Amino acid sequence: MTALGVLLVVAVVFAVQQFWGGRTQSVRAPEVVRAVAPYGGQSGAVERKSAEPGGAAGAPPSPGGSTASTGSTGTAIVVDVSGKVRSPGLQRLPAGSRVEDALRAAGGVRPGANTEGLNRARLLVDGEQVLVGVPVGVTGPVMGGGSSATGIGGSVSGAAPSAPVSLNTATVDQLDTLPGVGPVLAQHIIDYRTRHGGFRTVDELREVNGIGDRRFSDLQKLVRP
């Protein structure tokens, strides 16, 4: 009887072991192995340093912490802008400026001012005078610096001719001496003379391109057919 009890206990223990050994077990995921930094452990520090503001690593900072370069300024020139502009007077401009820049610095041309023959693209020189809407005959003398005052026609200043200029025989240079007449307008007068076989009266001057009533009134006593 005792041996039978022992055998039964052994059978139960064996069955329990088989059941426990055959049950489903949970599987743990493998651990993630962290990347090992190279010898010295400075890779992260190097990356952070390169990402910091200030450019490439090792570049010396600029004085004051600013990286902007300072541009050099060119030599300035001084010109006298006179006549029919909003703010006549001396204008200080960068070297290489043009007549258009001088007009802009003087506030622009007044409405109604005659700018025919004024070359706005011409380069300026130091010490010159730019006259806007003023007949050439009333300009001042040539300046000591070698540059002359120019009027709306761009001609060198000078007095009006003492004797009437013949519209039928005058050259471009002779017509250029008339107040308010520059090389362009003088050529228009000659072109009209060529097309119509000359001037019969001074009144025909009104028909020339570029001569309005005001300019005709300034010229009619200074010219003849």
Coordinates of N, CA and C in Angstrom, one line a residue:
M1 N 0.8 -1.2 0.0 CA 0.0 0.0 0.0 C 0.9 1.2 0.0
T2 N 1.9 1.2 0.8 CA 2.8 2.4 0.9 C 3.5 2.6 -0.5
A3 N 4.0 1.5 -1.1 CA 4.6 1.6 -2.4 C 3.7 2.1 -3.5
L4 N 2.5 1.8 -3.4 CA 1.5 2.4 -4.4 C 1.3 3.8 -4.2
G5 N 1.3 4.3 -3.0 CA 1.2 5.8 -2.7 C 2.4 6.5 -3.3
V6 N 3.6 5.9 -3.0 CA 4.8 6.6 -3.5 C 4.8 6.7 -5.0
L7 N 4.4 5.6 -5.7 CA 4.3 5.6 -7.1 C 3.4 6.7 -7.7
L8 N 2.2 6.8 -7.0 CA 1.2 7.8 -7.4 C 1.8 9.2 -7.3
V9 N 2.5 9.5 -6.2 CA 3.1 10.9 -6.0 C 4.1 11.1 -7.1
V10 N 4.9 10.1 -7.4 CA 5.9 10.3 -8.4 C 5.3 10.6 -9.8
A11 N 4.2 9.9 -10.1 CA 3.5 10.1 -11.4 C 2.9 11.5 -11.5
V12 N 2.3 12.0 -10.3 CA 1.8 13.4 -10.3 C 2.9 14.4 -10.5
V13 N 4.0 14.2 -9.8 CA 5.1 15.2 -9.9 C 5.7 15.2 -11.4
F14 N 5.8 14.0 -12.0 CA 6.2 14.0 -13.4 C 5.3 14.7 -14.3
A15 N 4.0 14.5 -14.1 CA 3.0 15.2 -15.0 C 3.0 16.7 -14.8
V16 N 3.2 17.1 -13.6 CA 3.3 18.6 -13.4 C 4.5 19.1 -14.1
Q17 N 5.7 18.5 -14.0 CA 6.9 18.9 -14.7 C 6.7 19.0 -16.2
Q18 N 6.0 18.0 -16.7 CA 5.8 18.0 -18.2 C 4.9 19.2 -18.6
F19 N 3.9 19.4 -17.8 CA 2.9 20.5 -18.1 C 3.6 21.9 -18.0
W20 N 4.4 22.1 -17.0 CA 5.1 23.3 -16.8 C 6.2 23.6 -17.8
G21 N 6.9 22.5 -18.2 CA 7.9 22.7 -19.2 C 7.3 22.9 -20.6
G22 N 6.1 22.5 -20.9 CA 5.6 22.7 -22.3 C 4.7 24.0 -22.4
R23 N 4.6 24.8 -21.4 CA 3.8 26.1 -21.5 C 4.5 27.1 -22.4
T24 N 3.7 28.0 -22.9 CA 4.2 29.1 -23.8 C 4.9 30.2 -22.9
Q25 N 6.1 30.6 -23.3 CA 6.9 31.6 -22.6 C 7.0 32.8 -23.5
S26 N 7.0 34.0 -22.8 CA 7.1 35.3 -23.5 C 8.6 35.5 -23.9
V27 N 8.8 36.1 -25.1 CA 10.2 36.3 -25.6 C 10.5 37.8 -25.5
R28 N 11.5 38.2 -24.8 CA 12.0 39.6 -24.7 C 12.7 40.1 -26.0
A29 N 12.4 41.3 -26.4 CA 13.1 41.9 -27.5 C 14.6 42.1 -27.2
P30 N 15.5 41.9 -28.1 CA 16.9 42.2 -27.8 C 17.1 43.7 -27.5
E31 N 18.0 43.9 -26.7 CA 18.4 45.3 -26.3 C 19.1 46.0 -27.5
V32 N 18.8 47.3 -27.7 CA 19.5 48.1 -28.7 C 20.8 48.5 -28.2
V33 N 21.9 48.1 -28.9 CA 23.2 48.5 -28.5 C 23.5 49.9 -29.0
R34 N 23.8 50.8 -28.1 CA 24.2 52.2 -28.4 C 25.5 52.2 -29.2
A35 N 25.5 53.2 -30.1 CA 26.7 53.4 -30.9 C 27.8 53.9 -30.0
V36 N 29.0 53.3 -30.1 CA 30.1 53.7 -29.3 C 30.8 54.8 -30.0
A37 N 31.1 55.9 -29.4 CA 31.8 57.0 -30.0 C 33.2 56.6 -30.2
P38 N 33.9 57.2 -31.3 CA 35.3 56.9 -31.5 C 36.1 57.2 -30.3
Y39 N 37.4 56.8 -30.4 CA 38.3 57.0 -29.3 C 38.4 58.4 -29.0
G40 N 38.2 58.8 -27.8 CA 38.3 60.2 -27.3 C 36.9 60.8 -27.0
G41 N 35.8 60.2 -27.6 CA 34.5 60.6 -27.3 C 34.2 62.0 -27.7
Q42 N 34.8 62.6 -28.8 CA 34.6 64.0 -29.1 C 33.8 64.2 -30.4
S43 N 33.2 63.1 -31.0 CA 32.4 63.3 -32.2 C 31.2 64.1 -32.0
G44 N 30.5 63.9 -30.9 CA 29.3 64.7 -30.7 C 29.7 66.2 -30.5
A45 N 30.8 66.4 -29.8 CA 31.2 67.8 -29.5 C 31.6 68.5 -30.8
V46 N 32.2 67.8 -31.7 CA 32.6 68.4 -33.0 C 31.4 68.8 -33.8
E47 N 30.4 67.9 -33.8 CA 29.2 68.1 -34.6 C 28.5 69.4 -34.1
R48 N 28.4 69.4 -32.8 CA 27.7 70.6 -32.2 C 28.5 71.9 -32.5
K49 N 29.8 71.8 -32.5 CA 30.6 73.0 -32.7 C 30.4 73.5 -34.1
S50 N 30.3 72.6 -35.1 CA 30.2 73.0 -36.5 C 28.8 73.5 -36.8
A51 N 27.8 73.2 -35.9 CA 26.5 73.7 -36.2 C 26.2 75.0 -35.5
E52 N 27.2 75.4 -34.6 CA 27.0 76.7 -34.0 C 27.1 77.9 -34.9
P53 N 26.5 79.0 -34.7 CA 26.6 80.2 -35.6 C 28.0 80.7 -35.6
G54 N 28.4 81.3 -36.7 CA 29.8 81.8 -36.8 C 30.6 81.2 -37.9
G55 N 30.0 80.2 -38.7 CA 30.7 79.7 -39.8 C 31.5 78.4 -39.5
A56 N 32.5 78.1 -40.2 CA 33.3 76.9 -40.1 C 34.1 76.9 -38.8
A57 N 34.3 75.7 -38.3 CA 35.1 75.6 -37.1 C 36.5 76.1 -37.3
G58 N 37.1 76.8 -36.3 CA 38.4 77.2 -36.4 C 38.6 78.6 -37.0
A59 N 37.5 79.2 -37.6 CA 37.6 80.5 -38.2 C 37.6 81.5 -37.1
P60 N 38.5 82.5 -37.1 CA 38.6 83.5 -36.0 C 37.4 84.4 -36.2
P61 N 36.8 84.8 -35.1 CA 35.6 85.8 -35.2 C 36.1 87.1 -35.6
S62 N 35.2 87.9 -36.3 CA 35.6 89.2 -36.8 C 35.4 90.1 -35.6
P63 N 36.1 91.3 -35.6 CA 36.0 92.2 -34.5 C 34.6 92.7 -34.3
G64 N 34.2 92.7 -33.0 CA 32.9 93.1 -32.7 C 31.8 92.1 -33.0
G65 N 32.2 90.9 -33.4 CA 31.3 89.8 -33.7 C 30.5 90.0 -35.0
S66 N 30.8 91.0 -35.9 CA 30.1 91.2 -37.1 C 30.9 90.6 -38.2
T67 N 30.2 89.9 -39.2 CA 30.8 89.3 -40.3 C 30.6 90.1 -41.6
A68 N 29.9 91.2 -41.5 CA 29.7 92.0 -42.7 C 30.9 92.8 -43.1
S69 N 31.2 92.9 -44.4 CA 32.4 93.6 -44.8 C 32.0 95.1 -45.0
T70 N 32.9 96.0 -44.8 CA 32.6 97.4 -44.9 C 33.1 97.8 -46.3
G71 N 32.2 98.4 -47.1 CA 32.5 98.8 -48.5 C 33.2 100.2 -48.4
S72 N 34.1 100.4 -49.4 CA 34.8 101.6 -49.5 C 34.0 102.6 -50.3
T73 N 34.1 103.8 -49.9 CA 33.4 104.9 -50.6 C 34.4 105.6 -51.6
G74 N 33.8 106.0 -52.7 CA 34.6 106.6 -53.8 C 34.8 108.1 -53.5
T75 N 35.5 108.7 -54.4 CA 35.8 110.1 -54.2 C 34.5 110.9 -54.7
A76 N 34.2 112.0 -53.9 CA 33.0 112.7 -54.2 C 33.4 113.9 -55.1
I77 N 32.4 114.4 -55.9 CA 32.6 115.6 -56.7 C 31.5 116.6 -56.3
V78 N 31.7 117.8 -56.6 CA 30.8 118.9 -56.3 C 30.4 119.6 -57.5
V79 N 29.1 119.7 -57.8 CA 28.6 120.4 -59.0 C 27.6 121.4 -58.6
D80 N 27.4 122.4 -59.4 CA 26.4 123.5 -59.1 C 25.2 123.3 -60.1
V81 N 24.1 122.9 -59.5 CA 22.9 122.7 -60.3 C 22.0 124.0 -60.2
S82 N 21.8 124.7 -61.3 CA 21.1 126.0 -61.3 C 20.0 125.9 -62.3
G83 N 19.1 127.0 -62.2 CA 18.0 127.1 -63.2 C 16.7 126.5 -62.6
K84 N 16.0 125.9 -63.4 CA 14.6 125.5 -63.1 C 14.6 124.1 -62.5
V85 N 15.2 124.0 -61.3 CA 15.1 122.8 -60.5 C 14.5 123.2 -59.1
R86 N 14.1 122.2 -58.4 CA 13.4 122.5 -57.1 C 14.3 123.0 -56.0
S87 N 15.5 122.5 -56.0 CA 16.5 122.9 -54.9 C 17.8 123.2 -55.6
P88 N 18.0 124.4 -56.2 CA 19.2 124.7 -56.9 C 20.3 125.0 -55.9
G89 N 21.6 124.7 -56.3 CA 22.7 124.9 -55.4 C 23.8 123.9 -55.6
L90 N 24.7 123.9 -54.7 CA 25.8 122.9 -54.8 C 25.3 121.5 -54.4
Q91 N 25.7 120.5 -55.1 CA 25.4 119.2 -54.8 C 26.6 118.3 -54.8
R92 N 26.8 117.5 -53.7 CA 27.9 116.6 -53.5 C 27.5 115.2 -54.0
L93 N 28.2 114.7 -55.0 CA 27.8 113.4 -55.6 C 29.0 112.5 -55.6
P94 N 28.7 111.2 -55.7 CA 29.9 110.2 -55.9 C 30.5 110.4 -57.3
A95 N 31.8 110.2 -57.3 CA 32.5 110.2 -58.6 C 31.8 109.2 -59.6
G96 N 31.7 109.6 -60.9 CA 31.1 108.8 -61.8 C 29.6 109.1 -62.0
S97 N 29.1 110.1 -61.3 CA 27.6 110.4 -61.4 C 27.4 111.1 -62.7
R98 N 26.1 111.1 -63.1 CA 25.7 111.6 -64.4 C 24.8 112.8 -64.1
V99 N 24.4 113.5 -65.2 CA 23.5 114.7 -65.1 C 22.2 114.3 -64.4
E100 N 21.7 113.2 -64.8 CA 20.4 112.7 -64.2 C 20.5 112.6 -62.7
D101 N 21.7 112.2 -62.1 CA 21.9 112.1 -60.7 C 21.9 113.5 -60.1
A102 N 22.5 114.4 -60.8 CA 22.6 115.8 -60.2 C 21.2 116.4 -60.2
L103 N 20.3 116.2 -61.2 CA 19.0 116.7 -61.2 C 18.2 116.1 -60.1
R104 N 18.4 114.8 -59.9 CA 17.6 114.1 -58.8 C 18.0 114.7 -57.4
A105 N 19.4 114.9 -57.3 CA 19.8 115.5 -56.0 C 19.3 116.9 -55.8
A106 N 19.0 117.6 -56.8 CA 18.5 119.0 -56.7 C 16.9 119.0 -56.6
G107 N 16.3 117.9 -56.4 CA 14.9 117.8 -56.2 C 14.1 117.6 -57.5
G108 N 14.8 117.5 -58.6 CA 14.1 117.2 -59.9 C 13.8 118.5 -60.6
V109 N 13.5 118.4 -61.9 CA 13.2 119.6 -62.8 C 11.8 120.1 -62.5
R110 N 11.7 121.4 -62.5 CA 10.3 122.0 -62.3 C 9.4 121.7 -63.4
P111 N 8.1 121.6 -63.2 CA 7.2 121.4 -64.3 C 7.2 122.5 -65.3
G112 N 7.2 122.2 -66.6 CA 7.2 123.2 -67.6 C 8.6 123.6 -68.1
A113 N 9.7 123.2 -67.4 CA 11.0 123.6 -67.7 C 11.4 122.9 -69.0
N114 N 12.1 123.6 -69.9 CA 12.5 123.1 -71.2 C 13.9 122.4 -71.0
T115 N 13.9 121.1 -71.2 CA 15.1 120.3 -71.1 C 15.6 119.7 -72.4
E116 N 15.1 120.3 -73.5 CA 15.5 119.8 -74.8 C 17.0 120.0 -75.0
G117 N 17.7 119.0 -75.4 CA 19.1 119.1 -75.7 C 19.9 118.8 -74.4
L118 N 19.3 118.6 -73.3 CA 20.0 118.3 -72.0 C 20.3 116.9 -72.0
N119 N 21.6 116.5 -72.1 CA 22.0 115.1 -72.1 C 22.1 114.6 -70.6
R120 N 21.1 113.9 -70.2 CA 21.0 113.4 -68.8 C 22.0 112.3 -68.6
A121 N 22.5 111.6 -69.6 CA 23.4 110.5 -69.4 C 24.8 110.9 -69.4
R122 N 25.1 112.2 -69.5 CA 26.5 112.7 -69.6 C 27.2 112.6 -68.2
L123 N 28.4 112.1 -68.2 CA 29.2 112.0 -66.9 C 29.6 113.4 -66.4
L124 N 29.5 113.6 -65.1 CA 29.8 114.9 -64.5 C 31.3 114.9 -64.2
V125 N 31.8 116.2 -64.1 CA 33.2 116.4 -63.6 C 33.1 117.3 -62.4
D126 N 34.1 117.3 -61.6 CA 34.1 118.1 -60.4 C 34.2 119.6 -60.7
G127 N 33.3 120.4 -60.1 CA 33.4 121.8 -60.3 C 32.6 122.4 -61.4
E128 N 31.8 121.6 -62.1 CA 31.1 122.1 -63.3 C 29.7 122.6 -62.8
Q129 N 29.0 123.3 -63.7 CA 27.7 123.9 -63.5 C 26.7 123.3 -64.5
V130 N 25.6 122.9 -64.0 CA 24.5 122.3 -64.8 C 23.4 123.3 -64.8
L131 N 23.0 123.9 -65.9 CA 21.9 124.8 -66.0 C 20.7 124.2 -66.6
V132 N 19.5 124.3 -66.0 CA 18.3 123.7 -66.5 C 17.3 124.8 -66.9
G133 N 16.9 124.7 -68.1 CA 15.8 125.6 -68.6 C 16.3 127.1 -68.7
V134 N 17.6 127.3 -68.8 CA 18.1 128.7 -68.9 C 18.8 128.8 -70.3
P135 N 18.5 129.8 -71.1 CA 19.1 130.0 -72.3 C 20.6 130.1 -72.2
V136 N 21.3 129.6 -73.1 CA 22.8 129.5 -73.0 C 23.4 130.9 -73.0
G137 N 22.8 131.9 -73.6 CA 23.4 133.2 -73.7 C 23.5 133.9 -72.4
V138 N 22.8 133.5 -71.3 CA 22.8 134.2 -70.0 C 23.7 133.4 -69.0
T139 N 24.4 132.4 -69.4 CA 25.2 131.7 -68.5 C 26.5 132.5 -68.2
G140 N 27.2 132.0 -67.1 CA 28.3 132.7 -66.7 C 29.6 132.4 -67.4
P141 N 30.8 132.9 -67.0 CA 32.0 132.6 -67.7 C 32.5 131.2 -67.4
V142 N 33.5 130.8 -68.2 CA 34.0 129.4 -68.1 C 34.7 129.4 -66.7
M143 N 34.6 128.3 -66.0 CA 35.1 128.1 -64.7 C 36.6 127.8 -64.7
G144 N 37.2 128.2 -63.6 CA 38.7 128.0 -63.6 C 39.1 126.6 -63.6
G145 N 38.3 125.6 -63.3 CA 38.7 124.2 -63.3 C 38.7 123.6 -64.7
G146 N 38.3 124.4 -65.7 CA 38.4 123.8 -67.1 C 37.0 123.4 -67.6
S147 N 36.0 123.2 -66.7 CA 34.7 122.8 -67.2 C 33.8 124.1 -67.4
S148 N 33.0 124.0 -68.3 CA 32.2 125.2 -68.6 C 30.8 125.0 -68.2
A149 N 30.1 126.1 -67.9 CA 28.6 126.0 -67.6 C 27.9 125.7 -68.9
T150 N 26.9 124.8 -68.8 CA 26.2 124.5 -70.0 C 24.7 124.7 -69.7
G151 N 24.0 125.1 -70.8 CA 22.6 125.4 -70.7 C 21.8 124.2 -71.2
I152 N 20.5 124.4 -71.6 CA 19.7 123.3 -72.0 C 20.1 122.7 -73.3
G153 N 20.8 123.5 -74.1 CA 21.3 122.9 -75.4 C 22.7 122.3 -75.2
G154 N 23.3 122.4 -74.1 CA 24.6 121.8 -73.9 C 25.8 122.5 -74.5
S155 N 25.6 123.8 -74.9 CA 26.7 124.5 -75.5 C 27.5 125.3 -74.5
V156 N 28.7 125.6 -74.9 CA 29.5 126.4 -74.0 C 28.9 127.8 -73.8
S157 N 29.0 128.3 -72.6 CA 28.3 129.6 -72.3 C 29.0 130.7 -73.1
G158 N 28.2 131.7 -73.4 CA 28.7 132.9 -74.1 C 27.6 133.9 -74.4
A159 N 28.0 135.0 -74.8 CA 27.0 136.1 -75.1 C 26.3 135.8 -76.4
A160 N 25.1 136.4 -76.6 CA 24.4 136.2 -77.8 C 25.1 137.0 -78.9
P161 N 25.0 136.5 -80.2 CA 25.7 137.2 -81.3 C 25.2 138.6 -81.4
S162 N 26.1 139.5 -81.7 CA 25.8 141.0 -81.9 C 25.0 141.3 -83.1
A163 N 25.3 140.5 -84.2 CA 24.6 140.7 -85.5 C 23.6 139.6 -85.7
P164 N 22.5 139.8 -86.4 CA 21.6 138.7 -86.7 C 22.2 137.6 -87.5
V165 N 21.9 136.4 -87.2 CA 22.4 135.2 -87.8 C 21.5 134.9 -89.0
S166 N 22.1 134.6 -90.2 CA 21.3 134.2 -91.3 C 20.9 132.8 -91.2
L167 N 19.6 132.6 -91.3 CA 19.0 131.2 -91.2 C 19.4 130.4 -92.5
N168 N 19.6 131.1 -93.6 CA 19.9 130.4 -94.9 C 21.3 130.1 -95.1
T169 N 22.2 130.7 -94.4 CA 23.7 130.4 -94.6 C 24.4 130.0 -93.3
A170 N 23.8 130.1 -92.2 CA 24.5 129.7 -90.9 C 24.8 128.3 -90.8
T171 N 26.0 128.0 -90.2 CA 26.3 126.6 -90.0 C 25.8 126.1 -88.6
V172 N 26.0 124.8 -88.3 CA 25.5 124.3 -87.0 C 26.2 125.1 -85.9
D173 N 27.5 125.3 -86.0 CA 28.2 126.0 -84.9 C 27.7 127.5 -84.8
Q174 N 27.4 128.1 -85.9 CA 26.9 129.5 -85.8 C 25.5 129.5 -85.1
L175 N 24.6 128.6 -85.5 CA 23.3 128.5 -84.9 C 23.4 128.1 -83.5
D176 N 24.4 127.4 -83.1 CA 24.6 126.9 -81.7 C 24.9 128.1 -80.8
T177 N 25.3 129.2 -81.3 CA 25.6 130.4 -80.5 C 24.3 131.1 -80.1
L178 N 23.2 130.8 -80.7 CA 21.9 131.5 -80.3 C 21.4 131.0 -79.0
P179 N 20.8 131.8 -78.2 CA 20.3 131.4 -76.9 C 19.2 130.3 -77.0
G180 N 19.4 129.3 -76.3 CA 18.4 128.2 -76.3 C 18.5 127.2 -77.4
V181 N 19.5 127.4 -78.3 CA 19.7 126.5 -79.5 C 21.0 125.7 -79.2
G182 N 20.8 124.4 -79.2 CA 22.0 123.5 -79.1 C 22.3 122.8 -80.4
P183 N 23.2 121.9 -80.4 CA 23.5 121.2 -81.7 C 22.4 120.5 -82.3
V184 N 21.5 119.9 -81.5 CA 20.4 119.2 -82.0 C 19.4 120.1 -82.7
L185 N 19.0 121.2 -82.0 CA 18.1 122.1 -82.6 C 18.7 122.8 -83.8
A186 N 19.9 123.1 -83.8 CA 20.6 123.7 -84.9 C 20.5 122.8 -86.2
Q187 N 20.7 121.5 -85.9 CA 20.6 120.6 -87.1 C 19.1 120.5 -87.6
H188 N 18.1 120.7 -86.7 CA 16.7 120.7 -87.1 C 16.5 121.9 -88.1
I189 N 17.1 123.1 -87.7 CA 16.9 124.3 -88.5 C 17.5 124.0 -89.9
I190 N 18.7 123.4 -90.0 CA 19.4 123.2 -91.2 C 18.6 122.2 -92.1
D191 N 18.0 121.1 -91.4 CA 17.2 120.1 -92.1 C 16.0 120.8 -92.7
Y192 N 15.4 121.7 -92.0 CA 14.2 122.4 -92.5 C 14.6 123.2 -93.7
R193 N 15.7 123.9 -93.6 CA 16.2 124.8 -94.7 C 16.4 123.9 -95.9
T194 N 17.0 122.7 -95.8 CA 17.3 121.9 -96.9 C 16.0 121.4 -97.6
R195 N 15.0 121.0 -96.8 CA 13.8 120.4 -97.3 C 13.0 121.5 -98.0
H196 N 13.0 122.7 -97.5 CA 12.1 123.7 -98.1 C 12.8 124.8 -98.9
G197 N 14.1 124.5 -99.3 CA 14.8 125.4 -100.1 C 15.1 126.7 -99.5
G198 N 15.3 126.8 -98.2 CA 15.6 128.0 -97.5 C 14.5 128.6 -96.8
F199 N 14.8 129.7 -96.0 CA 13.8 130.4 -95.2 C 13.5 131.7 -96.0
R200 N 12.2 132.0 -96.2 CA 11.8 133.2 -96.9 C 11.5 134.3 -95.9
T201 N 11.0 133.9 -94.7 CA 10.7 134.8 -93.6 C 11.2 134.2 -92.3
V202 N 11.4 135.1 -91.3 CA 11.8 134.6 -90.0 C 10.6 133.8 -89.3
D203 N 9.4 134.1 -89.7 CA 8.2 133.4 -89.1 C 8.2 131.9 -89.4
E204 N 8.9 131.5 -90.5 CA 9.0 130.1 -90.8 C 9.7 129.3 -89.7
L205 N 10.5 130.0 -88.9 CA 11.2 129.4 -87.9 C 10.3 128.6 -86.9
R206 N 9.0 129.1 -86.8 CA 8.1 128.5 -85.9 C 7.8 127.0 -86.3
E207 N 8.0 126.7 -87.6 CA 7.6 125.4 -88.1 C 8.8 124.4 -87.9
V208 N 9.9 124.8 -87.4 CA 11.0 123.9 -87.1 C 10.7 123.1 -85.9
N209 N 10.9 121.8 -85.9 CA 10.7 120.9 -84.8 C 11.5 121.4 -83.6
G210 N 10.9 121.6 -82.5 CA 11.6 122.0 -81.3 C 11.5 123.5 -80.9
I211 N 10.9 124.3 -81.8 CA 10.8 125.7 -81.6 C 9.4 126.1 -81.3
G212 N 9.1 126.5 -80.1 CA 7.8 126.9 -79.7 C 7.7 128.4 -79.7
D213 N 6.5 128.9 -79.2 CA 6.3 130.3 -79.2 C 7.3 131.1 -78.3
R214 N 7.6 130.5 -77.2 CA 8.5 131.2 -76.2 C 9.9 131.3 -76.8
R215 N 10.4 130.2 -77.4 CA 11.7 130.2 -78.0 C 11.8 131.1 -79.2
F216 N 10.7 131.1 -80.0 CA 10.7 131.9 -81.2 C 10.8 133.4 -80.8
S217 N 10.1 133.8 -79.7 CA 10.2 135.2 -79.2 C 11.6 135.6 -78.8
D218 N 12.4 134.6 -78.3 CA 13.8 134.9 -77.9 C 14.7 135.0 -79.2
L219 N 14.3 134.3 -80.3 CA 15.2 134.2 -81.4 C 14.8 135.2 -82.6
Q220 N 13.6 135.7 -82.6 CA 13.2 136.4 -83.8 C 14.0 137.7 -84.1
K221 N 14.5 138.3 -83.0 CA 15.3 139.5 -83.3 C 16.8 139.2 -83.4
L222 N 17.1 138.0 -83.3 CA 18.6 137.6 -83.4 C 18.9 136.9 -84.7
V223 N 17.8 136.7 -85.6 CA 18.1 135.9 -86.8 C 17.4 136.7 -88.0
R224 N 17.8 136.3 -89.2 CA 17.2 136.9 -90.4 C 17.2 135.8 -91.4
P225 N 16.4 135.9 -92.5 CA 16.3 134.9 -93.5 C 17.6 134.7 -94.2

